[in-house]
Amino acid sequence: ELDAPVEYDSARRGFYYSEGQFSLPAINNSESDLFAVCIAERALSQFRNTPLHAKLASVFTKIQDSLPDKTKIHPSWVDDRILLFPEPVARVNTRIWETLAKAIRDNKRLLICHVAPGEKACTKRKVDPYYLVNYKGEWYMSSHCHTRNSIRTFAVSRIQRAEILSETFILPAAMDKKTMFGDQFGIIWKADHHKVRIRFTSEVAPYIREREWHPLQKIKDLSSGGLILEFTTNHLNEVKDWVLSWGAGATVLCPLTLVDKVKHSLKQALKGYRR
């Protein structure tokens, strides 16, 4: 199958390689495997602006180069016919990203200088970095902030400086990834939980049915052709933005806090269209 130079030795009653330099490839992939590799390589966009991007791209190149000629295909058709539109990504300082990653790997405390959205001043925070999370084109660091004595999520693009301290920390057992990211809408972590119910019209209901928006979601079909989506989350701001993206097709039923947030955003948006 690999077109190996194999010949039979009648005296020794066995087969041998007639070319002394021949060796089997490191991996034996089929053409479909290589196709999967090509697609995965194009999904690396979420790692651009991080040290991982170049290293992962190099790994994919080595995989393709190690394949026998028989299974090699020209990937140009993949570029032309298989399209991936990545999320717009925030600019990340690669050195800061690598510093955060090292601190997480070694459970080292960090001293960071962070600029909040809309602010110019940089504030110093001592944090225990728990997780690096990629979400909608942005990298975030979920951590325990000693300044606020609570869980805080920092956008990596807004961290101007990061220094690894000699102090170590222990990741609390209660802060595992399932607890922090497994049952919420988005990545912002809060201790309080809210039961959310959203009614969708028949026009947008098909789009809601075909996706899993939350791992513990429940859908109730309505006689009108619409539906009600239910789930529990511990942060409402990201839910608010998602609801607004559906326009008149979505109406929040509960909680009232989320209803008020959506109303306020709609009123503020209307002000920009007054003449």
PDB file of N, CA and C in Angstrom, residues 38-79:
ATOM      1  N   CYS A  38      -6.182  19.245   7.361  1.00  0.00           N
ATOM      2  CA  CYS A  38      -6.250  20.534   6.668  1.00  0.00           C
ATOM      3  C   CYS A  38      -7.346  21.423   7.247  1.00  0.00           C
ATOM      4  N   ILE A  39      -8.494  20.827   7.561  1.00  0.00           N
ATOM      5  CA  ILE A  39      -9.599  21.601   8.136  1.00  0.00           C
ATOM      6  C   ILE A  39      -9.219  22.107   9.527  1.00  0.00           C
ATOM      7  N   ALA A  40      -8.621  21.213  10.335  1.00  0.00           N
ATOM      8  CA  ALA A  40      -8.229  21.603  11.693  1.00  0.00           C
ATOM      9  C   ALA A  40      -7.213  22.738  11.669  1.00  0.00           C
ATOM     10  N   GLU A  41      -6.327  22.697  10.679  1.00  0.00           N
ATOM     11  CA  GLU A  41      -5.320  23.750  10.583  1.00  0.00           C
ATOM     12  C   GLU A  41      -5.968  25.111  10.371  1.00  0.00           C
ATOM     13  N   ARG A  42      -7.066  25.139   9.632  1.00  0.00           N
ATOM     14  CA  ARG A  42      -7.740  26.408   9.365  1.00  0.00           C
ATOM     15  C   ARG A  42      -8.589  26.866  10.535  1.00  0.00           C
ATOM     16  N   ALA A  43      -8.766  25.987  11.510  1.00  0.00           N
ATOM     17  CA  ALA A  43      -9.525  26.351  12.710  1.00  0.00           C
ATOM     18  C   ALA A  43      -8.621  26.932  13.794  1.00  0.00           C
ATOM     19  N   LEU A  44      -7.369  27.210  13.445  1.00  0.00           N
ATOM     20  CA  LEU A  44      -6.414  27.724  14.431  1.00  0.00           C
ATOM     21  C   LEU A  44      -6.575  29.214  14.695  1.00  0.00           C
ATOM     22  N   SER A  45      -7.541  29.843  14.040  1.00  0.00           N
ATOM     23  CA  SER A  45      -7.648  31.303  14.136  1.00  0.00           C
ATOM     24  C   SER A  45      -7.823  31.787  15.566  1.00  0.00           C
ATOM     25  N   GLN A  46      -8.475  30.966  16.421  1.00  0.00           N
ATOM     26  CA  GLN A  46      -8.699  31.401  17.796  1.00  0.00           C
ATOM     27  C   GLN A  46      -7.395  31.513  18.577  1.00  0.00           C
ATOM     28  N   PHE A  47      -6.316  30.915  18.049  1.00  0.00           N
ATOM     29  CA  PHE A  47      -5.040  30.967  18.735  1.00  0.00           C
ATOM     30  C   PHE A  47      -4.079  31.997  18.134  1.00  0.00           C
ATOM     31  N   ARG A  48      -4.509  32.706  17.079  1.00  0.00           N
ATOM     32  CA  ARG A  48      -3.596  33.700  16.539  1.00  0.00           C
ATOM     33  C   ARG A  48      -3.394  34.810  17.570  1.00  0.00           C
ATOM     34  N   ASN A  49      -2.264  35.451  17.499  1.00  0.00           N
ATOM     35  CA  ASN A  49      -1.805  36.419  18.502  1.00  0.00           C
ATOM     36  C   ASN A  49      -1.376  35.751  19.798  1.00  0.00           C
ATOM     37  N   THR A  50      -1.209  34.428  19.777  1.00  0.00           N
ATOM     38  CA  THR A  50      -0.657  33.726  20.936  1.00  0.00           C
ATOM     39  C   THR A  50       0.538  32.904  20.464  1.00  0.00           C
ATOM     40  N   PRO A  51       1.457  32.561  21.379  1.00  0.00           N
ATOM     41  CA  PRO A  51       2.620  31.754  20.986  1.00  0.00           C
ATOM     42  C   PRO A  51       2.233  30.378  20.451  1.00  0.00           C
ATOM     43  N   LEU A  52       1.010  29.917  20.749  1.00  0.00           N
ATOM     44  CA  LEU A  52       0.601  28.598  20.318  1.00  0.00           C
ATOM     45  C   LEU A  52       0.358  28.506  18.817  1.00  0.00           C
ATOM     46  N   HIS A  53       0.009  29.621  18.188  1.00  0.00           N
ATOM     47  CA  HIS A  53      -0.396  29.566  16.785  1.00  0.00           C
ATOM     48  C   HIS A  53       0.728  29.046  15.894  1.00  0.00           C
ATOM     49  N   ALA A  54       1.899  29.643  16.000  1.00  0.00           N
ATOM     50  CA  ALA A  54       3.015  29.227  15.153  1.00  0.00           C
ATOM     51  C   ALA A  54       3.432  27.787  15.437  1.00  0.00           C
ATOM     52  N   LYS A  55       3.393  27.406  16.721  1.00  0.00           N
ATOM     53  CA  LYS A  55       3.805  26.051  17.087  1.00  0.00           C
ATOM     54  C   LYS A  55       2.816  25.015  16.554  1.00  0.00           C
ATOM     55  N   LEU A  56       1.511  25.304  16.682  1.00  0.00           N
ATOM     56  CA  LEU A  56       0.503  24.370  16.189  1.00  0.00           C
ATOM     57  C   LEU A  56       0.541  24.273  14.670  1.00  0.00           C
ATOM     58  N   ALA A  57       0.742  25.417  14.006  1.00  0.00           N
ATOM     59  CA  ALA A  57       0.846  25.403  12.543  1.00  0.00           C
ATOM     60  C   ALA A  57       2.035  24.563  12.101  1.00  0.00           C
ATOM     61  N   SER A  58       3.134  24.640  12.846  1.00  0.00           N
ATOM     62  CA  SER A  58       4.317  23.839  12.536  1.00  0.00           C
ATOM     63  C   SER A  58       4.031  22.352  12.702  1.00  0.00           C
ATOM     64  N   VAL A  59       3.260  22.007  13.736  1.00  0.00           N
ATOM     65  CA  VAL A  59       2.903  20.602  13.962  1.00  0.00           C
ATOM     66  C   VAL A  59       2.097  20.060  12.790  1.00  0.00           C
ATOM     67  N   PHE A  60       1.123  20.851  12.310  1.00  0.00           N
ATOM     68  CA  PHE A  60       0.310  20.404  11.187  1.00  0.00           C
ATOM     69  C   PHE A  60       1.159  20.210   9.931  1.00  0.00           C
ATOM     70  N   THR A  61       2.129  21.097   9.735  1.00  0.00           N
ATOM     71  CA  THR A  61       3.015  20.961   8.578  1.00  0.00           C
ATOM     72  C   THR A  61       3.835  19.674   8.659  1.00  0.00           C
ATOM     73  N   LYS A  62       4.327  19.374   9.853  1.00  0.00           N
ATOM     74  CA  LYS A  62       5.113  18.153  10.039  1.00  0.00           C
ATOM     75  C   LYS A  62       4.261  16.911   9.786  1.00  0.00           C
ATOM     76  N   ILE A  63       2.982  16.958  10.207  1.00  0.00           N
ATOM     77  CA  ILE A  63       2.097  15.818   9.971  1.00  0.00           C
ATOM     78  C   ILE A  63       1.922  15.590   8.466  1.00  0.00           C
ATOM     79  N   GLN A  64       1.687  16.670   7.740  1.00  0.00           N
ATOM     80  CA  GLN A  64       1.496  16.535   6.294  1.00  0.00           C
ATOM     81  C   GLN A  64       2.768  16.052   5.611  1.00  0.00           C
ATOM     82  N   ASP A  65       3.922  16.583   6.046  1.00  0.00           N
ATOM     83  CA  ASP A  65       5.188  16.190   5.423  1.00  0.00           C
ATOM     84  C   ASP A  65       5.548  14.736   5.709  1.00  0.00           C
ATOM     85  N   SER A  66       5.061  14.199   6.821  1.00  0.00           N
ATOM     86  CA  SER A  66       5.418  12.830   7.195  1.00  0.00           C
ATOM     87  C   SER A  66       4.581  11.787   6.467  1.00  0.00           C
ATOM     88  N   LEU A  67       3.529  12.238   5.776  1.00  0.00           N
ATOM     89  CA  LEU A  67       2.675  11.287   5.064  1.00  0.00           C
ATOM     90  C   LEU A  67       3.358  10.788   3.802  1.00  0.00           C
ATOM     91  N   PRO A  68       3.105   9.565   3.413  1.00  0.00           N
ATOM     92  CA  PRO A  68       3.638   9.058   2.146  1.00  0.00           C
ATOM     93  C   PRO A  68       3.023   9.813   0.982  1.00  0.00           C
ATOM     94  N   ASP A  69       3.758   9.849  -0.138  1.00  0.00           N
ATOM     95  CA  ASP A  69       3.294  10.607  -1.301  1.00  0.00           C
ATOM     96  C   ASP A  69       1.924  10.146  -1.775  1.00  0.00           C
ATOM     97  N   LYS A  70       1.627   8.889  -1.555  1.00  0.00           N
ATOM     98  CA  LYS A  70       0.376   8.336  -2.040  1.00  0.00           C
ATOM     99  C   LYS A  70      -0.838   8.978  -1.381  1.00  0.00           C
ATOM    100  N   THR A  71      -0.694   9.445  -0.157  1.00  0.00           N
ATOM    101  CA  THR A  71      -1.837  10.027   0.546  1.00  0.00           C
ATOM    102  C   THR A  71      -1.797  11.543   0.559  1.00  0.00           C
ATOM    103  N   LYS A  72      -0.807  12.114  -0.096  1.00  0.00           N
ATOM    104  CA  LYS A  72      -0.718  13.569  -0.093  1.00  0.00           C
ATOM    105  C   LYS A  72      -1.647  14.151  -1.152  1.00  0.00           C
ATOM    106  N   ILE A  73      -2.396  15.144  -0.763  1.00  0.00           N
ATOM    107  CA  ILE A  73      -3.265  15.842  -1.696  1.00  0.00           C
ATOM    108  C   ILE A  73      -2.949  17.320  -1.605  1.00  0.00           C
ATOM    109  N   HIS A  74      -3.165  18.022  -2.691  1.00  0.00           N
ATOM    110  CA  HIS A  74      -2.889  19.455  -2.671  1.00  0.00           C
ATOM    111  C   HIS A  74      -4.016  20.159  -1.934  1.00  0.00           C
ATOM    112  N   PRO A  75      -3.690  20.892  -0.890  1.00  0.00           N
ATOM    113  CA  PRO A  75      -4.754  21.483  -0.061  1.00  0.00           C
ATOM    114  C   PRO A  75      -5.403  22.719  -0.645  1.00  0.00           C
ATOM    115  N   SER A  76      -5.028  23.112  -1.881  1.00  0.00           N
ATOM    116  CA  SER A  76      -5.561  24.358  -2.430  1.00  0.00           C
ATOM    117  C   SER A  76      -7.082  24.314  -2.561  1.00  0.00           C
ATOM    118  N   TRP A  77      -7.639  23.139  -2.883  1.00  0.00           N
ATOM    119  CA  TRP A  77      -9.093  23.055  -3.035  1.00  0.00           C
ATOM    120  C   TRP A  77      -9.783  23.290  -1.702  1.00  0.00           C
ATOM    121  N   VAL A  78      -9.110  22.936  -0.602  1.00  0.00           N
ATOM    122  CA  VAL A  78      -9.674  23.200   0.717  1.00  0.00           C
ATOM    123  C   VAL A  78      -9.776  24.704   0.938  1.00  0.00           C
ATOM    124  N   ASP A  79      -8.722  25.429   0.537  1.00  0.00           N
ATOM    125  CA  ASP A  79      -8.723  26.887   0.684  1.00  0.00           C
ATOM    126  C   ASP A  79      -9.843  27.518  -0.124  1.00  0.00           C
TER     127      ASP A  79
END
